[in-house]
Short mmCIF file of C-alpha atoms and ligand atoms in Angstrom, two decimals:
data_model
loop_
_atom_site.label_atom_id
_atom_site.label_comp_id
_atom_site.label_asym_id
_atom_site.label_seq_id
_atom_site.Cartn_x
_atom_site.Cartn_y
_atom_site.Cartn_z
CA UNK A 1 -25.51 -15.07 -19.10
CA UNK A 2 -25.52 -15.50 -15.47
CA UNK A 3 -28.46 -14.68 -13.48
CA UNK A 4 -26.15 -14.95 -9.80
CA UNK A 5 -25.46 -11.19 -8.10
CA UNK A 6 -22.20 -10.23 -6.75
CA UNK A 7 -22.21 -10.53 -2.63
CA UNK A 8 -19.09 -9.55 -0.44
CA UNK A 9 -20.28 -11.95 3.36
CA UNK A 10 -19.36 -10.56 6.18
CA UNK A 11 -18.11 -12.47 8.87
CA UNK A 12 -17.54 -12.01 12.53
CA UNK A 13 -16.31 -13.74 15.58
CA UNK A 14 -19.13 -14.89 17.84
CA UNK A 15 -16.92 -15.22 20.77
CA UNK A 16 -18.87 -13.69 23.71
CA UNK A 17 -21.74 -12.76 21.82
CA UNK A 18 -24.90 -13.96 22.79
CA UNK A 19 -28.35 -13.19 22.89
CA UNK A 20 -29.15 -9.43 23.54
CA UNK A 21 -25.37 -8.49 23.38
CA UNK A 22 -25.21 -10.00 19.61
CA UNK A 23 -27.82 -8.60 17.89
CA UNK A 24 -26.53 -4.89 19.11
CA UNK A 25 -23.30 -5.74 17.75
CA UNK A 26 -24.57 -6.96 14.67
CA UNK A 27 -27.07 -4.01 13.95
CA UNK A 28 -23.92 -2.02 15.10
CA UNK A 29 -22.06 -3.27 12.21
CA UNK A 30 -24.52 -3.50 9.49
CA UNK A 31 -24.85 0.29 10.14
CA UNK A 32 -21.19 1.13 10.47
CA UNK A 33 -20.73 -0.76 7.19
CA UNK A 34 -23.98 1.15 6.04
CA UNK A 35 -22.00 4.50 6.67
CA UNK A 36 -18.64 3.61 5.32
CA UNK A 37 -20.00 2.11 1.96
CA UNK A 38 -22.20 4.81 0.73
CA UNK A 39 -20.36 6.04 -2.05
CA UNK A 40 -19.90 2.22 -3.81
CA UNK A 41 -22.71 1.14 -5.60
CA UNK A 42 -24.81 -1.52 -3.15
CA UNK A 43 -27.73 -2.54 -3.41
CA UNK A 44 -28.55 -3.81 0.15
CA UNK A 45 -26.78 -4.72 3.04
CA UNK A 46 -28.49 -7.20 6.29
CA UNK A 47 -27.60 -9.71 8.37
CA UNK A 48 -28.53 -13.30 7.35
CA UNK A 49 -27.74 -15.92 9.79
CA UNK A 50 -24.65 -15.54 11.62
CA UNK A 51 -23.20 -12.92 8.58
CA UNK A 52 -23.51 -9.80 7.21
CA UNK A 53 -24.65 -9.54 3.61
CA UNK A 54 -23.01 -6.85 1.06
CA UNK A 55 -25.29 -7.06 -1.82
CA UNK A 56 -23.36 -5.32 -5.07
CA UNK A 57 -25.69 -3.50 -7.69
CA UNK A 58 -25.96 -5.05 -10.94
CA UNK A 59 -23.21 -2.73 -12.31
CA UNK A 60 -20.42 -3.61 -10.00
CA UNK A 61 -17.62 -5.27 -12.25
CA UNK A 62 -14.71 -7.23 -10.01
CA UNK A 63 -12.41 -4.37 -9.77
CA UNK A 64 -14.91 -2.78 -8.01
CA UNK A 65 -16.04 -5.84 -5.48
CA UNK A 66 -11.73 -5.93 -4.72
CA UNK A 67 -12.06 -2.34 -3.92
CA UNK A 68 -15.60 -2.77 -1.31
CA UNK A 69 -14.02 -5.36 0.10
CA UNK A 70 -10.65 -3.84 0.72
CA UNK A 71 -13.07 -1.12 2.32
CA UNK A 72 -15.21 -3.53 4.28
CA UNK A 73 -11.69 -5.91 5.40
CA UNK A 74 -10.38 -2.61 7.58
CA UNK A 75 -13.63 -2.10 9.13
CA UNK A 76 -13.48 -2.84 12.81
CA UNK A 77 -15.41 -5.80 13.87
CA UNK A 78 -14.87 -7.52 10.72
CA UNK A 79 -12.92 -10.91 11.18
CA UNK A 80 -13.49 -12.09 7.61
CA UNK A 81 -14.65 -10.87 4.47
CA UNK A 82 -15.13 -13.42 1.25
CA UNK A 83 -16.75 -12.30 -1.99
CA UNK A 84 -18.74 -14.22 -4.63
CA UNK A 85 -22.06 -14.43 -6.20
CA UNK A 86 -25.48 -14.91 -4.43
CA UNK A 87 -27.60 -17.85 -6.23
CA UNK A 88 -30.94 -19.44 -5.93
CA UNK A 89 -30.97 -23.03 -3.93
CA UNK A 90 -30.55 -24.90 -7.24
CA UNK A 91 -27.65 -26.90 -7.44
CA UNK A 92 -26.68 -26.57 -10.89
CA UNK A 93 -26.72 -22.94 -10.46
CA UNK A 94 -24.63 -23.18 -7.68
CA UNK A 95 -22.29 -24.95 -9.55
CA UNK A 96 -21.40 -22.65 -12.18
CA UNK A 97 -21.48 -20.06 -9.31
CA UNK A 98 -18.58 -21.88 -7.65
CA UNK A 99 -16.57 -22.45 -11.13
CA UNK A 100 -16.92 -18.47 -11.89
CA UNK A 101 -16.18 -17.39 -8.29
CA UNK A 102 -12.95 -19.58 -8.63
CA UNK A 103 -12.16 -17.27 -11.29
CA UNK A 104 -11.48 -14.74 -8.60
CA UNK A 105 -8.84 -16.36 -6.77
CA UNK A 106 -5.87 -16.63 -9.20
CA UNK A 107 -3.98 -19.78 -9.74
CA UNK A 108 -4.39 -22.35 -7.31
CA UNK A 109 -3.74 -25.66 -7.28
CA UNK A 110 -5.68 -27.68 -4.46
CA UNK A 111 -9.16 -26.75 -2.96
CA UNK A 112 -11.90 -27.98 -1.21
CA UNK A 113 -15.41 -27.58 -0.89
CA UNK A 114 -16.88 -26.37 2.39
CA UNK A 115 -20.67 -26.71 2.10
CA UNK A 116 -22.82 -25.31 5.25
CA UNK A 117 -26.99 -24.92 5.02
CA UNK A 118 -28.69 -22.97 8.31
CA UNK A 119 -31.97 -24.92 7.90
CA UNK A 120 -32.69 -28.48 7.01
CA UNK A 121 -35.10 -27.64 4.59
CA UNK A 122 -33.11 -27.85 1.98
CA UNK A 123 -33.06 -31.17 0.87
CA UNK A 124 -29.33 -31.18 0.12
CA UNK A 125 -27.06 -32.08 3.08
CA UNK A 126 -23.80 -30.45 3.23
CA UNK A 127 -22.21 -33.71 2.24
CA UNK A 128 -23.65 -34.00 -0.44
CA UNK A 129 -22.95 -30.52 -1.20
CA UNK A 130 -19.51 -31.22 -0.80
CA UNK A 131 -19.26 -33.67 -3.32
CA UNK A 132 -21.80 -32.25 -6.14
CA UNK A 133 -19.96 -29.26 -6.06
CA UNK A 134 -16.18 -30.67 -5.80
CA UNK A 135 -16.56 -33.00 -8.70
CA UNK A 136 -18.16 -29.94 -10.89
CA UNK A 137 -15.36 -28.09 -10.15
CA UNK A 138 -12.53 -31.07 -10.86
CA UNK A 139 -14.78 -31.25 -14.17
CA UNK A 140 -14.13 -27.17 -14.68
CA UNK A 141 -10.83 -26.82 -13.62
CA UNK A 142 -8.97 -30.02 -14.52
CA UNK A 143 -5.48 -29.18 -13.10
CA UNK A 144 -7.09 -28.85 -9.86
CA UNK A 145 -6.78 -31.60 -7.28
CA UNK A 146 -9.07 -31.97 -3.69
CA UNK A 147 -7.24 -31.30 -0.57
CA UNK A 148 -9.10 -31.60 2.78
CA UNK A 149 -6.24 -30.51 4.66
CA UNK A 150 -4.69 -26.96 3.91
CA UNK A 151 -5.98 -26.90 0.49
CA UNK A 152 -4.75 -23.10 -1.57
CA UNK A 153 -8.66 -22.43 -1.43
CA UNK A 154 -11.78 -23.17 0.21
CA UNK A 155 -15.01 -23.34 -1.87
CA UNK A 156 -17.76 -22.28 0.58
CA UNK A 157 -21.26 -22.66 -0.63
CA UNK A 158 -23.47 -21.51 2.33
CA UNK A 159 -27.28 -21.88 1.96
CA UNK A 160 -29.16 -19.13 4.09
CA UNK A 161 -33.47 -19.11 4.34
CA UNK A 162 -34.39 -18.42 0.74
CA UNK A 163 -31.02 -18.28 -1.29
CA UNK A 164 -27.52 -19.78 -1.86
CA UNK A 165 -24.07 -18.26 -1.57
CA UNK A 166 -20.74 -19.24 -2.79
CA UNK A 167 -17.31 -17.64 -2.74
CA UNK A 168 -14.04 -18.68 -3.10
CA UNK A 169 -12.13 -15.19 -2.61
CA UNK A 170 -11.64 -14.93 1.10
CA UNK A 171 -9.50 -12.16 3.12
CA UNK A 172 -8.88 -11.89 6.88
CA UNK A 173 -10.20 -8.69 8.16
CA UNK A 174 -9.26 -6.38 11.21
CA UNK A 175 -11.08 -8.14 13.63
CA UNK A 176 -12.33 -6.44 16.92
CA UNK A 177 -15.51 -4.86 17.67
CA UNK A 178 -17.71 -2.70 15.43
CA UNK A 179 -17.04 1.23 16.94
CA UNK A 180 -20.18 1.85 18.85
CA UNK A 181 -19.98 -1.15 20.69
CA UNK A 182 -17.67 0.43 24.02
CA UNK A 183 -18.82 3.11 24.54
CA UNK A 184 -16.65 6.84 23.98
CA UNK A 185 -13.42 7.58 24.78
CA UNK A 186 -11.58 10.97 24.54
CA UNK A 187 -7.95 10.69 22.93
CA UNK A 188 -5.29 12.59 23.66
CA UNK A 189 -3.82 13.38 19.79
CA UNK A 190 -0.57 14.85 18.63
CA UNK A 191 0.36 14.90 15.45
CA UNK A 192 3.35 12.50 16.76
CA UNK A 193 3.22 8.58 15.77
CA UNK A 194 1.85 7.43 18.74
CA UNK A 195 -1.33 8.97 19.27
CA UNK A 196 -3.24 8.25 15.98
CA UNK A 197 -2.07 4.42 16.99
CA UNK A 198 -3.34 4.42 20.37
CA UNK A 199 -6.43 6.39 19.21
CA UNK A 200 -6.95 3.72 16.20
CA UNK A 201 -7.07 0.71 18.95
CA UNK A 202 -9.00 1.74 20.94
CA UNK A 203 -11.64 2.43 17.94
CA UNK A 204 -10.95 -1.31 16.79
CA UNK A 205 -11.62 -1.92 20.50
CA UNK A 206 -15.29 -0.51 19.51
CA UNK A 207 -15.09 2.62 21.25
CA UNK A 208 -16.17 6.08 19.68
CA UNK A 209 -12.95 8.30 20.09
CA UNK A 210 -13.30 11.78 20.07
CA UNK A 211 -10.00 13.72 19.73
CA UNK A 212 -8.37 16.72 22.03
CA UNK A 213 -5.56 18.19 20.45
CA UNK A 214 -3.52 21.18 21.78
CA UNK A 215 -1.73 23.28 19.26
CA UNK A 216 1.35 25.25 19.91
CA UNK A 217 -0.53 28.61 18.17
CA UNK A 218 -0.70 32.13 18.83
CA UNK A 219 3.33 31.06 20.32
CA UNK A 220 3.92 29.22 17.24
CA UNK A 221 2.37 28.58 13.66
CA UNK A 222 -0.67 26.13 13.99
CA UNK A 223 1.42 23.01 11.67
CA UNK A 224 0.69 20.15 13.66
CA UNK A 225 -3.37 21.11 13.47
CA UNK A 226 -3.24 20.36 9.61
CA UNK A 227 -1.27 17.02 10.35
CA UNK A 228 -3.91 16.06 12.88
CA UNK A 229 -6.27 17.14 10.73
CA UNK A 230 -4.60 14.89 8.02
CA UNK A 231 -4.62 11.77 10.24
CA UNK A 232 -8.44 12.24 11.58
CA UNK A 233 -8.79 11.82 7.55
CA UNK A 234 -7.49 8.60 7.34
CA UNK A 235 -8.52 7.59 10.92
CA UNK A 236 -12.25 8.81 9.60
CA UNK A 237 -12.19 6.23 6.35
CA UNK A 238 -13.44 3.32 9.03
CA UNK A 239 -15.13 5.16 11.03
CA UNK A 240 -12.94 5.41 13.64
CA UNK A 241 -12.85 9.28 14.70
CA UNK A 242 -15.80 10.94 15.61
CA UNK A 243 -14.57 14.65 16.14
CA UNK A 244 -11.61 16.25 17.06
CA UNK A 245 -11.29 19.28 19.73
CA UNK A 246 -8.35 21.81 18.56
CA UNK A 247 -7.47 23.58 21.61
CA UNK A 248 -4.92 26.60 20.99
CA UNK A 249 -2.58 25.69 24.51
CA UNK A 250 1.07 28.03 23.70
CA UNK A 251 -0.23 30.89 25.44
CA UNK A 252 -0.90 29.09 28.63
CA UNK A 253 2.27 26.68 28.68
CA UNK A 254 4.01 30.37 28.34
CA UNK A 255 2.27 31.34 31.55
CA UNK A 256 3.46 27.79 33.25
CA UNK A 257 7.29 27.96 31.65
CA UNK A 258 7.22 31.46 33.51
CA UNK A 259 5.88 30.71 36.94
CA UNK A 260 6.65 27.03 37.75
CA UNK A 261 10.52 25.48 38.10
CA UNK A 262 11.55 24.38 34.90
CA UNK A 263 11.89 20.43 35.74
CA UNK A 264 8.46 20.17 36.51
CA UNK A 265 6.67 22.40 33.62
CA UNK A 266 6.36 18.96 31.22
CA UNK A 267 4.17 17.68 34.22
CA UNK A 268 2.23 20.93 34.77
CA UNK A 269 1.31 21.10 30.88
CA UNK A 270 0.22 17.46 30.82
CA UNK A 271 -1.62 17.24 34.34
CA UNK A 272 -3.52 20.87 32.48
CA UNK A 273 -3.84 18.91 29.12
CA UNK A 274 -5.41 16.15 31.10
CA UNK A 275 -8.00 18.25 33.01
CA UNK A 276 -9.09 20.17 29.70
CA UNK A 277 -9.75 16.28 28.28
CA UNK A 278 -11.82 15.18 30.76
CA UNK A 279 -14.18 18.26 30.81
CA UNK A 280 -14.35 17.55 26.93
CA UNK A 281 -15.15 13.80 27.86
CA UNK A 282 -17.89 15.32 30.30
CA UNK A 283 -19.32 17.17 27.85
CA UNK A 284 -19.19 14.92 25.06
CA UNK A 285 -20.54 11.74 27.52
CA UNK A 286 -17.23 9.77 27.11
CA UNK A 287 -15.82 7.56 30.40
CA UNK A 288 -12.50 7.68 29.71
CA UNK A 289 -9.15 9.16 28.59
CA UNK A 290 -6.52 7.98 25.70
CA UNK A 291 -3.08 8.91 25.45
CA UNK A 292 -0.58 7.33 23.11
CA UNK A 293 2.18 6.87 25.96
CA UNK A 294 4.52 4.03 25.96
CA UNK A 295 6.76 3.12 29.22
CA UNK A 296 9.83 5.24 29.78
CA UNK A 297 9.89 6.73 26.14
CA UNK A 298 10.51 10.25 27.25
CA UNK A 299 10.83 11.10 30.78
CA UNK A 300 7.29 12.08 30.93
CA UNK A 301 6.40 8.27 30.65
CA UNK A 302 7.85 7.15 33.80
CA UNK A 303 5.61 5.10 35.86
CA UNK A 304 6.12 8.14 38.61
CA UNK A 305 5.07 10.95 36.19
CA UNK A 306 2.40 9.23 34.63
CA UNK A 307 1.22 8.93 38.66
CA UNK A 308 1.58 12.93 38.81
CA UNK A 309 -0.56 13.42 35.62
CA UNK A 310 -3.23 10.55 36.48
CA UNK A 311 -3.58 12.13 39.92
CA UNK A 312 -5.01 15.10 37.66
CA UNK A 313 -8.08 13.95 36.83
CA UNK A 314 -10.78 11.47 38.05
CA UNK A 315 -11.68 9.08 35.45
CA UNK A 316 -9.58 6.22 33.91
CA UNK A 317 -6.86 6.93 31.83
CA UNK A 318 -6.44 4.14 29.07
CA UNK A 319 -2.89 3.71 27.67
CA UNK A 320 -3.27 1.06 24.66
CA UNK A 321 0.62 1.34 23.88
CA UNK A 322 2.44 1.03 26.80
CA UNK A 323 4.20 -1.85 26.48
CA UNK A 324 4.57 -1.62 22.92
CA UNK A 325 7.80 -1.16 21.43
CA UNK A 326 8.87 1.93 19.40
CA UNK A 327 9.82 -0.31 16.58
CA UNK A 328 6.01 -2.21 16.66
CA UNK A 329 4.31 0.98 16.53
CA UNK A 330 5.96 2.83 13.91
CA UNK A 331 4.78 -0.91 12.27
CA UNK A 332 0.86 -0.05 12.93
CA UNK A 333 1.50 3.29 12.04
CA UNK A 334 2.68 2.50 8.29
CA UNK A 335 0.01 0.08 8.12
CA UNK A 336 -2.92 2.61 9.55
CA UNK A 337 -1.28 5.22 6.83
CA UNK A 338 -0.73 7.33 9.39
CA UNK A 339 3.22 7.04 9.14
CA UNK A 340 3.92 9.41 7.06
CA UNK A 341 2.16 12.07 8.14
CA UNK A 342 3.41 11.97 11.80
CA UNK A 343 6.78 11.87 10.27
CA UNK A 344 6.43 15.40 9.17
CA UNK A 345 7.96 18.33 11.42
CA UNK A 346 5.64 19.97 13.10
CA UNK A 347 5.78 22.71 16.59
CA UNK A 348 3.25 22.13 18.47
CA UNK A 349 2.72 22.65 22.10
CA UNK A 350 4.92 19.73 22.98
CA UNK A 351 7.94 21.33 21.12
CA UNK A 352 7.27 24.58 23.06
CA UNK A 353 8.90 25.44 26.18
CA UNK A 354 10.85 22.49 26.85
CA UNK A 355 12.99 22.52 30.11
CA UNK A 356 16.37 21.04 29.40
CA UNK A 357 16.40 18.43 32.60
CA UNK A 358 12.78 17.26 33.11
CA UNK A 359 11.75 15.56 36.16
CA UNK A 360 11.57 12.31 35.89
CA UNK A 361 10.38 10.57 39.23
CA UNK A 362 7.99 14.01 39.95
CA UNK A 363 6.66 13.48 43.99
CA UNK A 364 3.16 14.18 44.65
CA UNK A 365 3.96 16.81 46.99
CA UNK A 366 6.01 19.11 44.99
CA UNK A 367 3.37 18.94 42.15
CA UNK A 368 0.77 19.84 44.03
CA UNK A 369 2.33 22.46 45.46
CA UNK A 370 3.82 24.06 42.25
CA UNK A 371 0.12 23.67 40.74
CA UNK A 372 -1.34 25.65 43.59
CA UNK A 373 0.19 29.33 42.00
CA UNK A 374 -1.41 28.05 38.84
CA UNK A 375 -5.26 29.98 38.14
CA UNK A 376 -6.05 26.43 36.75
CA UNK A 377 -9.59 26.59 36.63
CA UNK A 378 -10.13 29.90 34.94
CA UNK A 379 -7.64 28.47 32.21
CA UNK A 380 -9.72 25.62 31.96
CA UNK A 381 -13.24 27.73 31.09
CA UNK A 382 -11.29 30.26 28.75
CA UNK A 383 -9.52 27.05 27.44
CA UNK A 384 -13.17 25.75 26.56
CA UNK A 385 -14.51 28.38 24.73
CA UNK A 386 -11.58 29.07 22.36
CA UNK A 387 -11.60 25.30 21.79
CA UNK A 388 -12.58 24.41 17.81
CA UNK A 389 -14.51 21.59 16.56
CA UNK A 390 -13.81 19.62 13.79
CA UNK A 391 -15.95 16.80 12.78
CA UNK A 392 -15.37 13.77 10.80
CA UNK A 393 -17.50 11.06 9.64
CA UNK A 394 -18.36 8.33 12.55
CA UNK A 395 -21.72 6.39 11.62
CA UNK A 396 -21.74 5.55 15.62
CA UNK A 397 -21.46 9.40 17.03
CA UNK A 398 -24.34 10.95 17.97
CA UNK A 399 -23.50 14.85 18.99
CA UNK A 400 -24.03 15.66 22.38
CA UNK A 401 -27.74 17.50 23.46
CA UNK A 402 -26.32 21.44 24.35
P1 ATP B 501 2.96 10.74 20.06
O1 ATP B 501 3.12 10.08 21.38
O2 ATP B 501 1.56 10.83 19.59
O3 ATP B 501 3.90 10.18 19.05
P2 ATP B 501 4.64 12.68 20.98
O4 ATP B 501 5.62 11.57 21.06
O5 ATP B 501 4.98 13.98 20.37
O6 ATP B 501 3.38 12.22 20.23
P3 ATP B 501 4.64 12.53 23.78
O7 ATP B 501 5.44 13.62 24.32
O8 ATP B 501 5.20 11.16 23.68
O9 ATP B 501 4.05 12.95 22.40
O10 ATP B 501 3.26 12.53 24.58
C1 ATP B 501 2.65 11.38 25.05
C2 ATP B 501 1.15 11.39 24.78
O11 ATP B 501 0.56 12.63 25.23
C3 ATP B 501 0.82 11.35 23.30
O12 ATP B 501 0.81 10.04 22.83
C4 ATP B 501 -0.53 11.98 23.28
O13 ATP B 501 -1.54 11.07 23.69
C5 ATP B 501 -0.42 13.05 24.34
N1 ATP B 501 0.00 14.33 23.69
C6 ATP B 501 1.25 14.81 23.57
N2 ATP B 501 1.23 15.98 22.90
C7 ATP B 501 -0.04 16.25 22.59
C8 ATP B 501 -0.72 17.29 21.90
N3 ATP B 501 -0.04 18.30 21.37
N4 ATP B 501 -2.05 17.24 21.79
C9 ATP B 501 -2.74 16.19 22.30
N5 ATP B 501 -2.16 15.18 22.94
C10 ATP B 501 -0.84 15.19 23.09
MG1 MG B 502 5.31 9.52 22.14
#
């Protein structure tokens, strides 16, 4: 009977982290992962030099440590996540920690030991490490030879202030920055494939998104706010979708499709879309705007219209996709899970109202001047309070003082 715990060690990349800007980022994480964990059973998770520890109750069997660290692996800001047992700094122990955390790797054929201690006083240096533990383990495991170069799986033993840890199991995580980190960011989202992408990197980025969508309803059935509403779920399992804003819009693209000429209404509704965002992102503290736009998709996402809708607002407007292929992002999107929701049919306002020719190089000029018949500012305070909240689980969002 073993007296070792089950760990899952977090690792990060250090890259541009140092001094006050690292230990925000770790605290960051160690809360995020707080957060997103709560319903597995944990008993403790800290940072201990350079990682972050996941410390499994007593109860946790290894189907559950695959399924915590399948959880932990998509969390942004994690580069690495490799599970095992936590021991006390006595080699034998250590040892048999390494043979049984081998177990949990499946058949391999060449390994090596990488041994690493974070203060001298252990009396043990990670050569010698090395070597104790590598020839127990050729002892254990007789088929299996030492490789120092590209060996099917690394051995680390890692001895941190008053204990030992050793894993064998080691996954690449989803790397960037823990959300919280960047700041917030207000993201334009359809129900469409491109959005929840754009909205998703920008998360991994470390920023807290908060979500504006605009719904086709009372001029058609509200659809595409259940598919949004179905991605913001998946978005939500890492913590990477705060809230999302439902704004019912049909009504006043009807009012634009009647009063402005039909190749620039596509403009009109976005440059309006865009202005409703950024008093959301005023309200809600946020510095910036998201859309999911992609060069010369449609012929809204010509480098002149996207000039005609930026003009619209005064803060940045961040565009993680646009030289992203349609191919690539469909890609991310299966991945995210967010595929096959956006591949369901869905009006919303985008589907509404559609001219037949859009404009695609719009000039400044005519814009503004079609905008100016346009009672844009009382839309935009009875636009704000129709809009709905939704709200989703973000360990990093703090709601706004009223
Ligand atoms: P997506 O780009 O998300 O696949 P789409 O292709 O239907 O959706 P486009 O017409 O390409 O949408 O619009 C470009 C961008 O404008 C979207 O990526 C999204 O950021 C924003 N947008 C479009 N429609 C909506 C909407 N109904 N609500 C919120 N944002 C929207
Ligand atoms: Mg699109």
């Amino acid at each position: 009977m073993s007296s070792y715990q089950r760990i899952c060690l977090v690792h990060y990349h250090e890259i541009g982290l140092k001094g006050r800007n690292r230990s925000s980022f770790e605290t960051r994480l160690v809360r995020n992962l707080e957060g997103l964990l709560r319903s597995y059973p944990i008993a403790e998770i800290k940072r201990i030099s350079g990682r972050i520890l996941v410390l499994l109750s007593s109860e946790a069997d290894y189907a559950l440590v695959c399924q915590v660290e399948e959880a932990i692996r998509m969390v942004p800001g994690v580069a690495r996540v490799s599970c095992g047992y936590r021991c006390d700094r006595v080699l034998d122990d250590m040892c048999a920690a390494a043979s049984d955390a081998l177990q949990d790797v499946g058949e391999f054929e060449a390994f090596k030991v990488a041994a690493r201690r974070s203060h001298t006083d252990f009396p043990t240096s990670s050569m010698e490490m090395n070597q104790i533990v590598g020839a127990y383990l050729c002892d254990s495991y007789p088929h299996a030879k030492v490789k120092m170069k590209d060996p099917d799986v690394v051995v680390g033993v890692e001895v941190i202030q008053g204990a030992s840890y050793v894993y064998a199991r080691s996954l690449r995580g989803i790397g960037g920055l823990p959300v919280g980190s960047s700041g917030r960011l207000v993201c334009l989202l359809s129900s469409g494939i491109d959005s929840p992408v754009a909205t998703w990197k920008m998360a991994r980025r470390g920023a807290v998104c908060i979500g504006v969508h605009f719904s086709g309803r009372p001029a058609a059935e509200g659809t595409s706010e259940f598919l949004v509403d179905d991605i913001a779920h998946v978005l939500e399992r890492t913590g990477c979708i705060a809230r999302v804003y439902v704004v019912p819009f049909g009504e006043y693209q009807r009012q634009i499709a009647a009063s402005v000429p039909p190749s620039l209404r596509v403009i009109m509704y976005r440059r309006l879309m865009f202005k409703v965002a950024q008093e959301v992102a005023c309200k809600e503290h946020a510095r910036g705007l998201v859309t999911g736009e992609s060069l010369g998709q449609v012929a809204s996402q010509t480098i002149d219209n996207i000039a005609a809708t930026d003009e619209a607002v005064d803060m940045p407007v961040l565009r993680p996709l646009i030289g992203t292929d349609k191919l690539e992002i469909i890609e991310q999107a299966e991945k995210l899970g967010t595929f096959v929701i956006s591949s369901q049919d869905a009006t919303d306002c985008c589907t509404l109202f559609m001219p037949r020719n859009p404009e695609t190089h719009a000039k400044m000029d005519a814009v503004l001047h079609a905008e100016e018949s346009l009672p844009v500012e009382r839309w935009i305070a009875e636009i704000l309070e129709d809009v709905e909240v939704r709200d989703y689980f973000c360990p990093a969002y703090k709601k706004p003082q009223l």
